[in-house]
mmCIF file of C-alpha atoms in Angstrom:
data_model
loop_
_atom_site.group_PDB
_atom_site.id
_atom_site.type_symbol
_atom_site.label_atom_id
_atom_site.label_comp_id
_atom_site.label_asym_id
_atom_site.label_seq_id
_atom_site.Cartn_x
_atom_site.Cartn_y
_atom_site.Cartn_z
ATOM 1 C CA MET A 27 6.305 60.990 25.795
ATOM 2 C CA HIS A 28 6.958 58.877 28.855
ATOM 3 C CA PRO A 29 9.700 59.739 31.382
ATOM 4 C CA ARG A 30 11.296 56.393 30.479
ATOM 5 C CA ALA A 31 12.485 57.980 27.212
ATOM 6 C CA PHE A 32 14.821 60.123 29.327
ATOM 7 C CA ALA A 33 15.608 58.124 32.433
ATOM 8 C CA GLU A 34 15.987 54.495 31.429
ATOM 9 C CA PRO A 35 19.487 53.259 30.594
ATOM 10 C CA LEU A 36 20.095 52.906 26.878
ATOM 11 C CA ASP A 37 20.920 49.230 27.219
ATOM 12 C CA ALA A 38 17.579 48.463 28.853
ATOM 13 C CA ALA A 39 15.001 46.698 26.705
ATOM 14 C CA THR A 40 12.720 49.304 25.194
ATOM 15 C CA ARG A 41 9.054 49.024 25.854
ATOM 16 C CA ALA A 42 6.657 49.980 23.121
ATOM 17 C CA GLU A 43 4.601 52.978 24.114
ATOM 18 C CA THR A 44 1.068 52.022 23.319
ATOM 19 C CA SER A 45 -1.841 54.392 23.641
ATOM 20 C CA GLU A 46 0.552 57.246 24.434
ATOM 21 C CA ARG A 47 -0.746 60.517 23.122
ATOM 22 C CA ALA A 48 2.154 62.059 21.261
ATOM 23 C CA GLN A 49 3.311 65.218 23.008
ATOM 24 C CA THR A 50 5.787 67.141 20.910
ATOM 25 C CA ARG A 51 6.665 70.032 23.236
ATOM 26 C CA VAL A 52 8.281 68.988 26.518
ATOM 27 C CA VAL A 53 10.008 70.952 29.296
ATOM 28 C CA LEU A 54 12.356 69.053 31.553
ATOM 29 C CA VAL A 55 12.838 70.926 34.838
ATOM 30 C CA GLY A 56 14.940 70.198 37.861
ATOM 31 C CA PRO A 57 17.483 71.644 40.304
ATOM 32 C CA PRO A 58 21.193 71.790 39.464
ATOM 33 C CA GLU A 59 23.035 68.439 39.477
ATOM 34 C CA CYS A 60 19.905 66.364 39.020
ATOM 35 C CA GLY A 61 21.204 64.959 35.743
ATOM 36 C CA LYS A 62 19.258 67.010 33.201
ATOM 37 C CA THR A 63 22.057 66.962 30.623
ATOM 38 C CA THR A 64 22.408 63.196 30.931
ATOM 39 C CA LEU A 65 18.657 62.745 30.583
ATOM 40 C CA LEU A 66 18.665 64.883 27.440
ATOM 41 C CA LEU A 67 21.637 63.087 25.898
ATOM 42 C CA ARG A 68 20.100 59.734 26.687
ATOM 43 C CA PHE A 69 16.887 60.873 25.015
ATOM 44 C CA CYS A 70 18.834 61.993 21.918
ATOM 45 C CA VAL A 71 20.610 58.657 21.551
ATOM 46 C CA ARG A 72 17.404 56.717 22.077
ATOM 47 C CA TYR A 73 15.615 58.924 19.536
ATOM 48 C CA VAL A 74 18.126 58.401 16.717
ATOM 49 C CA ARG A 75 18.242 54.649 17.403
ATOM 50 C CA GLU A 76 14.453 54.339 17.246
ATOM 51 C CA ASN A 77 14.050 56.694 14.266
ATOM 52 C CA PRO A 78 16.372 55.647 11.417
ATOM 53 C CA ASP A 79 15.653 58.906 9.546
ATOM 54 C CA GLY A 80 15.652 61.088 12.617
ATOM 55 C CA ARG A 81 18.153 63.875 13.195
ATOM 56 C CA VAL A 82 18.549 65.771 16.443
ATOM 57 C CA LEU A 83 19.796 69.309 16.842
ATOM 58 C CA TYR A 84 21.189 69.661 20.368
ATOM 59 C CA ILE A 85 21.679 73.286 21.419
ATOM 60 C CA ALA A 86 23.637 74.242 24.522
ATOM 61 C CA SER A 87 26.233 76.679 25.725
ATOM 62 C CA GLU A 88 29.773 75.416 25.272
ATOM 63 C CA ARG A 89 30.652 76.387 28.808
ATOM 64 C CA ALA A 90 27.755 74.377 30.239
ATOM 65 C CA MET A 91 28.653 71.349 28.146
ATOM 66 C CA ASP A 92 32.278 71.501 29.336
ATOM 67 C CA ARG A 93 31.095 71.614 32.940
ATOM 68 C CA ALA A 94 28.404 68.949 32.631
ATOM 69 C CA ARG A 95 28.927 65.646 34.389
ATOM 70 C CA VAL A 96 27.381 63.029 32.154
ATOM 71 C CA HIS A 97 26.369 59.832 33.924
ATOM 72 C CA ALA A 98 26.478 57.397 31.056
ATOM 73 C CA THR A 99 29.017 54.815 30.027
ATOM 74 C CA ARG A 100 30.824 54.607 26.702
ATOM 75 C CA ASP A 101 29.434 51.099 26.204
ATOM 76 C CA GLU A 102 25.909 52.346 26.765
ATOM 77 C CA LEU A 103 26.303 55.079 24.160
ATOM 78 C CA LEU A 104 28.056 52.973 21.534
ATOM 79 C CA LYS A 105 25.792 49.918 21.797
ATOM 80 C CA ASP A 106 24.112 48.678 18.622
ATOM 81 C CA ASP A 107 24.720 51.179 15.856
ATOM 82 C CA PRO A 108 27.350 53.744 16.886
ATOM 83 C CA ARG A 109 26.899 55.510 13.564
ATOM 84 C CA ALA A 110 23.449 56.571 14.717
ATOM 85 C CA LEU A 111 25.256 59.124 16.909
ATOM 86 C CA ASP A 112 26.278 60.910 13.699
ATOM 87 C CA ARG A 113 22.697 62.071 13.439
ATOM 88 C CA ILE A 114 22.978 64.076 16.642
ATOM 89 C CA GLY A 115 24.289 67.518 15.773
ATOM 90 C CA ILE A 116 25.533 69.679 18.643
ATOM 91 C CA LYS A 117 25.430 73.434 18.140
ATOM 92 C CA TYR A 118 26.813 75.816 20.705
ATOM 93 C CA ALA A 119 24.883 78.976 21.451
ATOM 94 C CA GLU A 120 25.967 81.907 23.569
ATOM 95 C CA ASP A 121 22.583 83.500 24.048
ATOM 96 C CA ASP A 122 18.937 83.449 23.027
ATOM 97 C CA GLN A 123 19.687 85.328 19.823
ATOM 98 C CA ASP A 124 21.903 82.454 18.681
ATOM 99 C CA VAL A 125 19.082 80.003 19.389
ATOM 100 C CA ARG A 126 16.658 82.078 17.331
ATOM 101 C CA ALA A 127 19.172 82.334 14.497
ATOM 102 C CA LEU A 128 19.449 78.547 14.357
ATOM 103 C CA CYS A 129 15.665 78.379 14.140
ATOM 104 C CA CYS A 130 15.308 81.116 11.524
ATOM 105 C CA PHE A 131 17.805 79.547 9.167
ATOM 106 C CA ARG A 132 17.155 75.844 9.624
ATOM 107 C CA HIS A 133 15.426 75.711 6.231
ATOM 108 C CA ALA A 134 18.695 76.679 4.531
ATOM 109 C CA ALA A 135 19.787 73.048 4.851
ATOM 110 C CA PRO A 136 18.418 70.413 2.450
ATOM 111 C CA ALA A 137 15.182 68.833 3.659
ATOM 112 C CA ASN A 138 16.802 65.476 4.409
ATOM 113 C CA ALA A 139 19.475 67.156 6.540
ATOM 114 C CA GLN A 140 17.133 69.239 8.680
ATOM 115 C CA PRO A 141 16.482 68.281 12.277
ATOM 116 C CA THR A 142 13.444 66.219 13.165
ATOM 117 C CA ALA A 143 13.925 66.920 16.867
ATOM 118 C CA TYR A 144 15.277 69.893 18.762
ATOM 119 C CA VAL A 145 16.818 69.723 22.210
ATOM 120 C CA VAL A 146 17.882 72.816 24.138
ATOM 121 C CA ASP A 147 19.892 72.333 27.322
ATOM 122 C CA ASP A 148 19.250 74.885 30.077
ATOM 123 C CA LEU A 149 17.426 77.502 28.038
ATOM 124 C CA GLY A 150 17.241 79.816 31.030
ATOM 125 C CA SER A 151 21.018 80.239 31.060
ATOM 126 C CA LEU A 152 20.933 81.175 27.373
ATOM 127 C CA ILE A 153 18.343 83.922 27.863
ATOM 128 C CA LYS A 154 20.736 86.799 28.439
ATOM 129 C CA CYS A 155 18.382 89.534 27.303
ATOM 130 C CA GLY A 156 16.781 91.483 30.095
ATOM 131 C CA GLY A 157 18.884 90.422 33.051
ATOM 132 C CA LYS A 158 16.706 91.222 36.050
ATOM 133 C CA ASP A 159 14.180 93.166 33.942
ATOM 134 C CA ARG A 160 11.309 90.712 34.041
ATOM 135 C CA VAL A 161 9.413 92.175 31.089
ATOM 136 C CA LYS A 162 12.419 92.058 28.776
ATOM 137 C CA ARG A 163 13.216 88.540 29.927
ATOM 138 C CA GLU A 164 9.637 87.499 29.300
ATOM 139 C CA ILE A 165 9.769 88.912 25.765
ATOM 140 C CA ALA A 166 13.045 87.096 25.086
ATOM 141 C CA TYR A 167 11.531 83.839 26.309
ATOM 142 C CA ALA A 168 8.408 84.298 24.164
ATOM 143 C CA LYS A 169 10.431 85.050 21.038
ATOM 144 C CA THR A 170 12.741 82.086 21.556
ATOM 145 C CA LEU A 171 10.003 79.582 22.344
ATOM 146 C CA ALA A 172 7.962 80.804 19.375
ATOM 147 C CA ALA A 173 10.998 80.463 17.110
ATOM 148 C CA LEU A 174 11.617 76.911 18.344
ATOM 149 C CA HIS A 175 7.950 76.007 17.990
ATOM 150 C CA GLU A 176 7.760 77.360 14.447
ATOM 151 C CA SER A 177 11.049 75.860 13.381
ATOM 152 C CA ALA A 178 10.075 72.386 14.555
ATOM 153 C CA ARG A 179 7.508 71.873 11.845
ATOM 154 C CA ASP A 180 7.592 70.093 8.510
ATOM 155 C CA ASP A 181 7.349 72.726 5.758
ATOM 156 C CA GLU A 182 5.224 70.547 3.500
ATOM 157 C CA SER A 183 2.911 68.654 5.819
ATOM 158 C CA GLY A 184 2.892 71.095 8.740
ATOM 159 C CA GLU A 185 3.460 68.145 11.077
ATOM 160 C CA GLU A 186 4.973 69.144 14.423
ATOM 161 C CA ARG A 187 8.407 67.832 15.292
ATOM 162 C CA LEU A 188 9.818 67.269 18.746
ATOM 163 C CA VAL A 189 11.133 70.054 20.922
ATOM 164 C CA VAL A 190 12.578 69.249 24.336
ATOM 165 C CA VAL A 191 13.912 72.035 26.528
ATOM 166 C CA SER A 192 15.515 71.743 29.943
ATOM 167 C CA GLU A 193 15.323 74.397 32.653
ATOM 168 C CA ARG A 194 16.648 74.872 36.136
ATOM 169 C CA ARG A 195 13.831 74.834 38.640
ATOM 170 C CA ASP A 196 12.577 78.241 39.768
ATOM 171 C CA GLU A 197 13.812 78.311 43.364
ATOM 172 C CA GLU A 198 11.230 80.870 44.505
ATOM 173 C CA LEU A 199 8.091 79.395 42.997
ATOM 174 C CA GLY A 200 9.171 75.855 42.252
ATOM 175 C CA GLY A 201 8.511 74.390 38.856
ATOM 176 C CA VAL A 202 9.232 75.933 35.487
ATOM 177 C CA PRO A 203 10.601 79.494 35.418
ATOM 178 C CA MET A 204 8.344 81.659 33.245
ATOM 179 C CA GLY A 205 5.873 78.777 33.313
ATOM 180 C CA TYR A 206 3.008 80.917 32.028
ATOM 181 C CA VAL A 207 5.114 81.790 28.951
ATOM 182 C CA TYR A 208 6.047 78.157 28.352
ATOM 183 C CA ALA A 209 2.398 77.174 28.622
ATOM 184 C CA ARG A 210 1.609 79.012 25.375
ATOM 185 C CA TRP A 211 3.785 76.636 23.368
ATOM 186 C CA PHE A 212 4.659 73.655 25.530
ATOM 187 C CA GLY A 213 2.164 71.044 26.582
ATOM 188 C CA GLU A 214 4.132 68.774 28.883
ATOM 189 C CA VAL A 215 6.347 69.271 31.907
ATOM 190 C CA MET A 216 8.619 66.626 33.373
ATOM 191 C CA GLN A 217 10.032 67.426 36.767
ATOM 192 C CA ALA A 218 12.985 65.814 38.488
ATOM 193 C CA CYS A 219 12.111 65.369 42.167
ATOM 194 C CA GLU A 220 14.765 64.339 44.663
ATOM 195 C CA VAL A 221 14.133 61.150 46.599
ATOM 196 C CA GLY A 222 17.428 61.135 48.436
ATOM 197 C CA ASN A 223 20.804 59.430 48.349
ATOM 198 C CA GLY A 224 21.351 60.323 44.689
ATOM 199 C CA GLU A 225 17.981 58.914 43.636
ATOM 200 C CA TRP A 226 15.493 60.998 41.659
ATOM 201 C CA ASP A 227 12.002 60.586 40.278
ATOM 202 C CA LEU A 228 11.317 61.993 36.827
ATOM 203 C CA VAL A 229 7.625 62.822 36.977
ATOM 204 C CA ARG A 230 5.366 63.666 34.046
ATOM 205 C CA GLN A 231 3.055 66.364 35.383
ATOM 206 C CA SER A 232 0.018 65.639 33.214
ATOM 207 C CA ASP A 233 -0.663 62.239 34.786
ATOM 208 C CA MET A 234 2.141 61.876 37.397
ATOM 209 C CA ALA A 235 3.686 58.924 35.557
ATOM 210 C CA SER A 236 7.219 58.596 36.809
ATOM 211 C CA VAL A 237 10.481 56.714 36.566
ATOM 212 C CA ARG A 238 13.203 56.573 39.194
ATOM 213 C CA TYR A 239 16.801 57.081 38.215
ATOM 214 C CA SER A 240 20.089 57.552 39.995
ATOM 215 C CA THR A 241 22.863 60.114 39.552
ATOM 216 C CA ARG A 242 25.229 57.890 41.476
ATOM 217 C CA SER A 243 27.233 56.237 38.768
ATOM 218 C CA SER A 244 30.570 54.562 39.052
ATOM 219 C CA ALA A 245 31.225 54.768 35.318
ATOM 220 C CA ARG A 246 31.184 58.067 33.395
ATOM 221 C CA THR A 247 31.959 58.985 29.835
ATOM 222 C CA GLU A 248 35.561 59.946 29.263
ATOM 223 C CA MET B 15 22.374 55.938 35.696
ATOM 224 C CA GLY B 16 20.052 53.168 36.776
ATOM 225 C CA ALA B 17 16.287 53.399 36.537
ATOM 226 C CA ALA B 18 13.498 51.544 38.236
ATOM 227 C CA PRO B 19 9.788 52.111 38.444
ATOM 228 C CA ALA B 20 9.124 54.581 41.252
ATOM 229 C CA ARG B 21 7.749 52.908 44.335
ATOM 230 C CA ARG B 22 6.005 56.033 45.475
ATOM 231 C CA ARG B 23 4.834 59.197 43.797
ATOM 232 C CA ALA B 24 6.741 62.335 44.612
ATOM 233 C CA THR B 25 3.696 64.506 45.312
ATOM 234 C CA SER B 26 2.399 66.291 48.322
ATOM 235 C CA THR B 27 -0.961 65.420 49.792
ATOM 236 C CA SER B 28 -2.436 68.783 48.940
ATOM 237 C CA GLU B 29 -1.347 69.503 45.402
ATOM 238 C CA ALA B 30 -3.697 72.412 44.862
ATOM 239 C CA GLU B 31 -2.233 74.453 47.724
ATOM 240 C CA ASP B 32 1.381 73.326 47.553
ATOM 241 C CA ASP B 33 3.408 76.224 46.139
ATOM 242 C CA SER B 34 6.234 73.927 45.179
ATOM 243 C CA ASN B 35 3.884 71.780 43.097
ATOM 244 C CA PRO B 36 4.845 72.365 39.488
ATOM 245 C CA LYS B 37 1.325 71.479 38.332
ATOM 246 C CA ARG B 38 0.205 74.939 39.391
ATOM 247 C CA TRP B 39 1.873 76.466 36.391
ATOM 248 C CA ARG B 40 -0.966 75.120 34.292
ATOM 249 C CA ASP B 41 -3.690 77.029 36.056
ATOM 250 C CA ALA B 42 -7.327 77.567 35.255
ATOM 251 C CA SER B 43 -6.696 80.517 32.933
ATOM 252 C CA ASN B 44 -4.371 78.369 30.888
ATOM 253 C CA ASP B 45 -6.976 75.654 30.521
ATOM 254 C CA ALA B 46 -9.518 78.271 29.440
ATOM 255 C CA ARG B 47 -7.072 79.579 26.863
ATOM 256 C CA HIS B 48 -6.511 76.105 25.459
ATOM 257 C CA ARG B 49 -10.267 75.552 25.219
ATOM 258 C CA GLY B 50 -10.702 78.950 23.523
ATOM 259 C CA ALA B 51 -7.963 78.115 21.041
ATOM 260 C CA ALA B 52 -9.655 74.805 20.219
ATOM 261 C CA ILE B 53 -13.008 76.535 19.644
ATOM 262 C CA ALA B 54 -11.326 79.190 17.483
ATOM 263 C CA GLU B 55 -9.654 76.497 15.400
ATOM 264 C CA ALA B 56 -13.014 74.842 14.832
ATOM 265 C CA ALA B 57 -14.531 78.188 13.795
ATOM 266 C CA PHE B 58 -11.724 78.795 11.304
ATOM 267 C CA ASP B 59 -12.018 75.250 9.943
ATOM 268 C CA ALA B 60 -15.715 75.837 9.289
ATOM 269 C CA LEU B 61 -14.916 79.132 7.576
ATOM 270 C CA ALA B 62 -12.223 77.470 5.463
ATOM 271 C CA ARG B 63 -14.716 74.826 4.318
ATOM 272 C CA ARG B 64 -17.215 77.497 3.268
ATOM 273 C CA ALA B 65 -14.492 79.404 1.439
ATOM 274 C CA ARG B 66 -13.461 76.248 -0.404
ATOM 275 C CA VAL B 67 -17.056 75.538 -1.474
ATOM 276 C CA ALA B 68 -17.417 79.131 -2.729
ATOM 277 C CA ARG B 69 -14.184 78.914 -4.705
ATOM 278 C CA ASP B 70 -15.181 75.594 -6.260
ATOM 279 C CA ALA B 71 -18.464 77.120 -7.330
ATOM 280 C CA ASN B 72 -16.701 80.247 -8.631
ATOM 281 C CA ARG B 73 -18.670 82.377 -6.229
ATOM 282 C CA ALA B 74 -17.409 85.329 -4.241
ATOM 283 C CA ILE B 75 -16.379 84.389 -0.736
ATOM 284 C CA ASP B 76 -18.324 86.098 2.035
ATOM 285 C CA VAL B 77 -17.981 85.663 5.734
ATOM 286 C CA PRO B 78 -21.403 84.696 7.097
ATOM 287 C CA ASP B 79 -22.861 86.399 10.155
ATOM 288 C CA ASP B 80 -22.725 83.330 12.349
ATOM 289 C CA ALA B 81 -18.997 82.968 11.688
ATOM 290 C CA LEU B 82 -18.478 86.645 12.511
ATOM 291 C CA GLU B 83 -20.461 86.261 15.712
ATOM 292 C CA ALA B 84 -18.383 83.267 16.775
ATOM 293 C CA LEU B 85 -15.128 85.104 16.080
ATOM 294 C CA ALA B 86 -16.400 88.231 17.847
ATOM 295 C CA TRP B 87 -17.266 86.157 20.902
ATOM 296 C CA LEU B 88 -13.809 84.534 20.920
ATOM 297 C CA TYR B 89 -11.654 87.546 20.152
ATOM 298 C CA GLY B 90 -13.824 90.548 21.003
ATOM 299 C CA ALA B 91 -15.914 92.525 18.528
ATOM 300 C CA LYS B 92 -13.575 95.516 18.472
ATOM 301 C CA HIS B 93 -10.566 93.274 17.959
ATOM 302 C CA LEU B 94 -12.283 91.469 15.114
ATOM 303 C CA GLN B 95 -13.272 94.726 13.460
ATOM 304 C CA LYS B 96 -9.692 95.997 13.521
ATOM 305 C CA ALA B 97 -8.458 92.682 12.129
ATOM 306 C CA LEU B 98 -10.962 92.844 9.275
ATOM 307 C CA GLU B 99 -9.834 96.407 8.510
ATOM 308 C CA VAL B 100 -6.204 95.300 8.380
ATOM 309 C CA MET B 101 -7.070 92.397 6.114
ATOM 310 C CA GLN B 102 -9.331 94.395 3.803
ATOM 311 C CA ALA B 103 -6.717 97.159 3.497
ATOM 312 C CA GLY B 104 -4.358 94.594 2.002
ATOM 313 C CA ARG B 105 -1.875 94.830 4.857
ATOM 314 C CA VAL B 106 -1.350 91.080 5.159
ATOM 315 C CA ARG B 107 1.426 89.554 3.104
ATOM 316 C CA ARG B 108 2.524 85.935 3.042
ATOM 317 C CA VAL B 109 6.245 85.524 2.380
ATOM 318 C CA VAL B 110 7.351 82.145 1.062
ATOM 319 C CA ALA B 111 10.875 80.786 0.641
ATOM 320 C CA GLU B 112 11.402 79.686 -2.932
ATOM 321 C CA ARG B 113 13.253 76.409 -2.362
ATOM 322 C CA SER B 114 12.075 75.114 1.002
ATOM 323 C CA GLY B 115 8.510 76.435 0.969
ATOM 324 C CA ARG B 116 8.844 77.749 4.508
ATOM 325 C CA SER B 117 6.617 80.745 5.070
ATOM 326 C CA MET B 118 5.784 83.568 7.423
ATOM 327 C CA TYR B 119 3.278 86.411 7.463
ATOM 328 C CA ALA B 120 4.249 90.083 7.422
ATOM 329 C CA VAL B 121 1.446 92.294 8.660
ATOM 330 C CA HIS B 122 1.564 96.072 8.562
ATOM 331 C CA GLY B 123 0.026 97.852 11.487
ATOM 332 C CA SER B 124 -2.659 100.469 11.118
ATOM 333 C CA GLY B 125 -0.704 103.209 12.863
ATOM 334 C CA ALA B 126 0.064 106.485 11.144
ATOM 335 C CA HIS B 127 3.829 106.003 11.316
ATOM 336 C CA GLU B 128 5.417 103.754 8.761
ATOM 337 C CA ARG B 129 7.336 100.966 10.401
ATOM 338 C CA ALA B 130 8.504 97.535 9.432
ATOM 339 C CA PRO B 131 5.739 94.932 9.284
ATOM 340 C CA TYR B 132 5.185 92.596 12.197
ATOM 341 C CA LEU B 133 6.318 89.000 11.939
ATOM 342 C CA CYS B 134 3.266 86.815 12.341
ATOM 343 C CA PHE B 135 2.714 83.126 12.772
ATOM 344 C CA PRO B 136 -1.094 83.251 12.954
ATOM 345 C CA ALA B 137 -1.471 80.232 15.202
ATOM 346 C CA HIS B 138 0.866 81.312 17.980
ATOM 347 C CA PHE B 139 2.991 84.464 17.637
ATOM 348 C CA CYS B 140 3.228 88.090 16.594
ATOM 349 C CA SER B 141 6.146 90.463 17.125
ATOM 350 C CA CYS B 142 3.889 93.372 18.074
ATOM 351 C CA ARG B 143 3.709 94.928 21.510
ATOM 352 C CA SER B 144 0.075 93.969 21.968
ATOM 353 C CA PHE B 145 0.870 90.261 21.619
ATOM 354 C CA PHE B 146 3.520 90.350 24.330
ATOM 355 C CA TRP B 147 1.411 92.440 26.653
ATOM 356 C CA GLU B 148 -2.101 91.110 26.199
ATOM 357 C CA CYS B 149 -1.499 87.544 25.081
ATOM 358 C CA VAL B 150 1.680 86.547 26.898
ATOM 359 C CA ASN B 151 2.025 88.761 29.960
ATOM 360 C CA ARG B 152 -1.610 89.191 30.907
ATOM 361 C CA GLY B 153 -2.980 86.084 29.170
ATOM 362 C CA GLU B 154 -6.189 87.975 28.408
ATOM 363 C CA ALA B 155 -6.328 87.567 24.630
ATOM 364 C CA LEU B 156 -6.138 84.523 22.406
ATOM 365 C CA ALA B 157 -4.389 86.464 19.671
ATOM 366 C CA CYS B 158 -3.592 90.009 18.608
ATOM 367 C CA LYS B 159 -5.362 91.704 15.690
ATOM 368 C CA HIS B 160 -2.438 91.014 13.369
ATOM 369 C CA GLN B 161 -2.599 87.285 14.046
ATOM 370 C CA LEU B 162 -6.358 87.370 13.552
ATOM 371 C CA ALA B 163 -6.005 89.311 10.295
ATOM 372 C CA ALA B 164 -3.351 86.896 9.047
ATOM 373 C CA LYS B 165 -5.448 83.892 10.016
ATOM 374 C CA LEU B 166 -8.503 85.285 8.229
ATOM 375 C CA ALA B 167 -6.430 86.149 5.175
ATOM 376 C CA SER B 168 -4.996 82.631 5.199
ATOM 377 C CA VAL B 169 -8.403 80.954 5.448
ATOM 378 C CA LEU B 170 -9.997 83.240 2.850
ATOM 379 C CA ARG B 171 -6.881 83.132 0.673
ATOM 380 C CA CYS B 172 -6.733 86.882 0.253
ATOM 381 C CA ALA B 173 -3.192 87.554 1.442
ATOM 382 C CA LYS B 174 -0.697 88.755 -1.117
ATOM 383 C CA THR B 175 2.041 86.190 -1.573
ATOM 384 C CA THR B 176 5.666 87.113 -2.171
ATOM 385 C CA THR B 177 8.287 84.492 -2.998
ATOM 386 C CA VAL B 178 11.809 85.233 -1.801
ATOM 387 C CA ASP B 179 15.161 83.544 -1.570
ATOM 388 C CA ASP B 180 15.488 81.130 1.382
ATOM 389 C CA VAL B 181 18.278 83.114 2.988
ATOM 390 C CA LEU B 182 16.289 86.328 2.660
ATOM 391 C CA LEU B 183 13.368 84.718 4.471
ATOM 392 C CA GLY B 184 15.696 83.746 7.288
ATOM 393 C CA ASN B 185 17.029 87.300 7.445
ATOM 394 C CA MET B 186 13.515 88.746 7.516
ATOM 395 C CA MET B 187 12.506 86.432 10.356
ATOM 396 C CA MET B 188 15.653 87.217 12.277
ATOM 397 C CA LYS B 189 15.241 90.980 11.906
ATOM 398 C CA SER B 190 11.633 90.836 13.012
ATOM 399 C CA PHE B 191 12.496 88.748 16.039
ATOM 400 C CA GLU B 192 15.228 91.171 17.067
ATOM 401 C CA ASP B 193 13.071 94.302 16.749
ATOM 402 C CA ASP B 194 12.148 95.658 20.149
ATOM 403 C CA PRO B 195 8.366 95.674 20.503
ATOM 404 C CA MET B 196 8.422 98.132 23.431
#
């Protein structure tokens, strides 16, 4: 998955990704106010437009969604087929247990209504278990990531489906918090690196491919 | 939000030493674990092929010595022995949802005290304490003995299978996830 899938405007011409090894487990990491929520939402819209049968389950805390500043225009989101947005389902979760519950019961829905991609916004803020107890927090992370990994799989073919998770950058170590736990299930990290003046580079860590984007936007969603 | 190809890469000149470089999260031990997992998968694939040939020929399935040696090298001989004991004692159960076909493994431990079985996804997770400690926290093991037992039972097709209602499967998964392993 190229950083363009997150950072390019939705009304930009899409470029076919040739010879891109499909990576189905991606962590998007960056400091606060770098536009992670907008990147995720942009990815969701692009995904349902490019996959006519695709359905996205977007998981976030309601409080975080209310506070989020989304840097995308109404025109950008409603371009082409606005009904495609119906295939993005937003579920609010209060904690990691809620996230695991969504994963454990996803098979209760009919097969054609189940998600083909999972997006979790700011997973770190949803991991309430453990507080400052590192071991308990580590266990909560492992359980939640395992649940997401297992849930994002076709029951018949075993084919892996997409999981994208965003995290706030670990301010002490830099990079992904609990990175060694993520590494068991997630194969790709994309990091938002500040350039300055509202400009950011979204960098794919495996090969340092990057795309520049801006959080300075004169038009926002209403 | 506008986007343009980056004109410069946002990396430091010395990536290996830079503590803020996020690439360090994928360190050498991680790469070794990924290689080990790939070798283990190949070993299990070979075992699965032999098991399939034996079944087609209506012969009893046996695990050849070279396969045992490969698994002992990957997982540790003691670990493998315990996993084989768990499997041969019939402690591995595959639970399948009736309508969706989604499945999980429930593996009973070998401890003296009766407790609920561990939730196992052989390829990547077990709800036991050993998995969190040895596989996740310390990164020293590819899998715990329950995962290994479940994987062997899956390849050799000797796990008992129970079919349950879809909601019940969800409840079982949820309960296992919420059990405290410590």
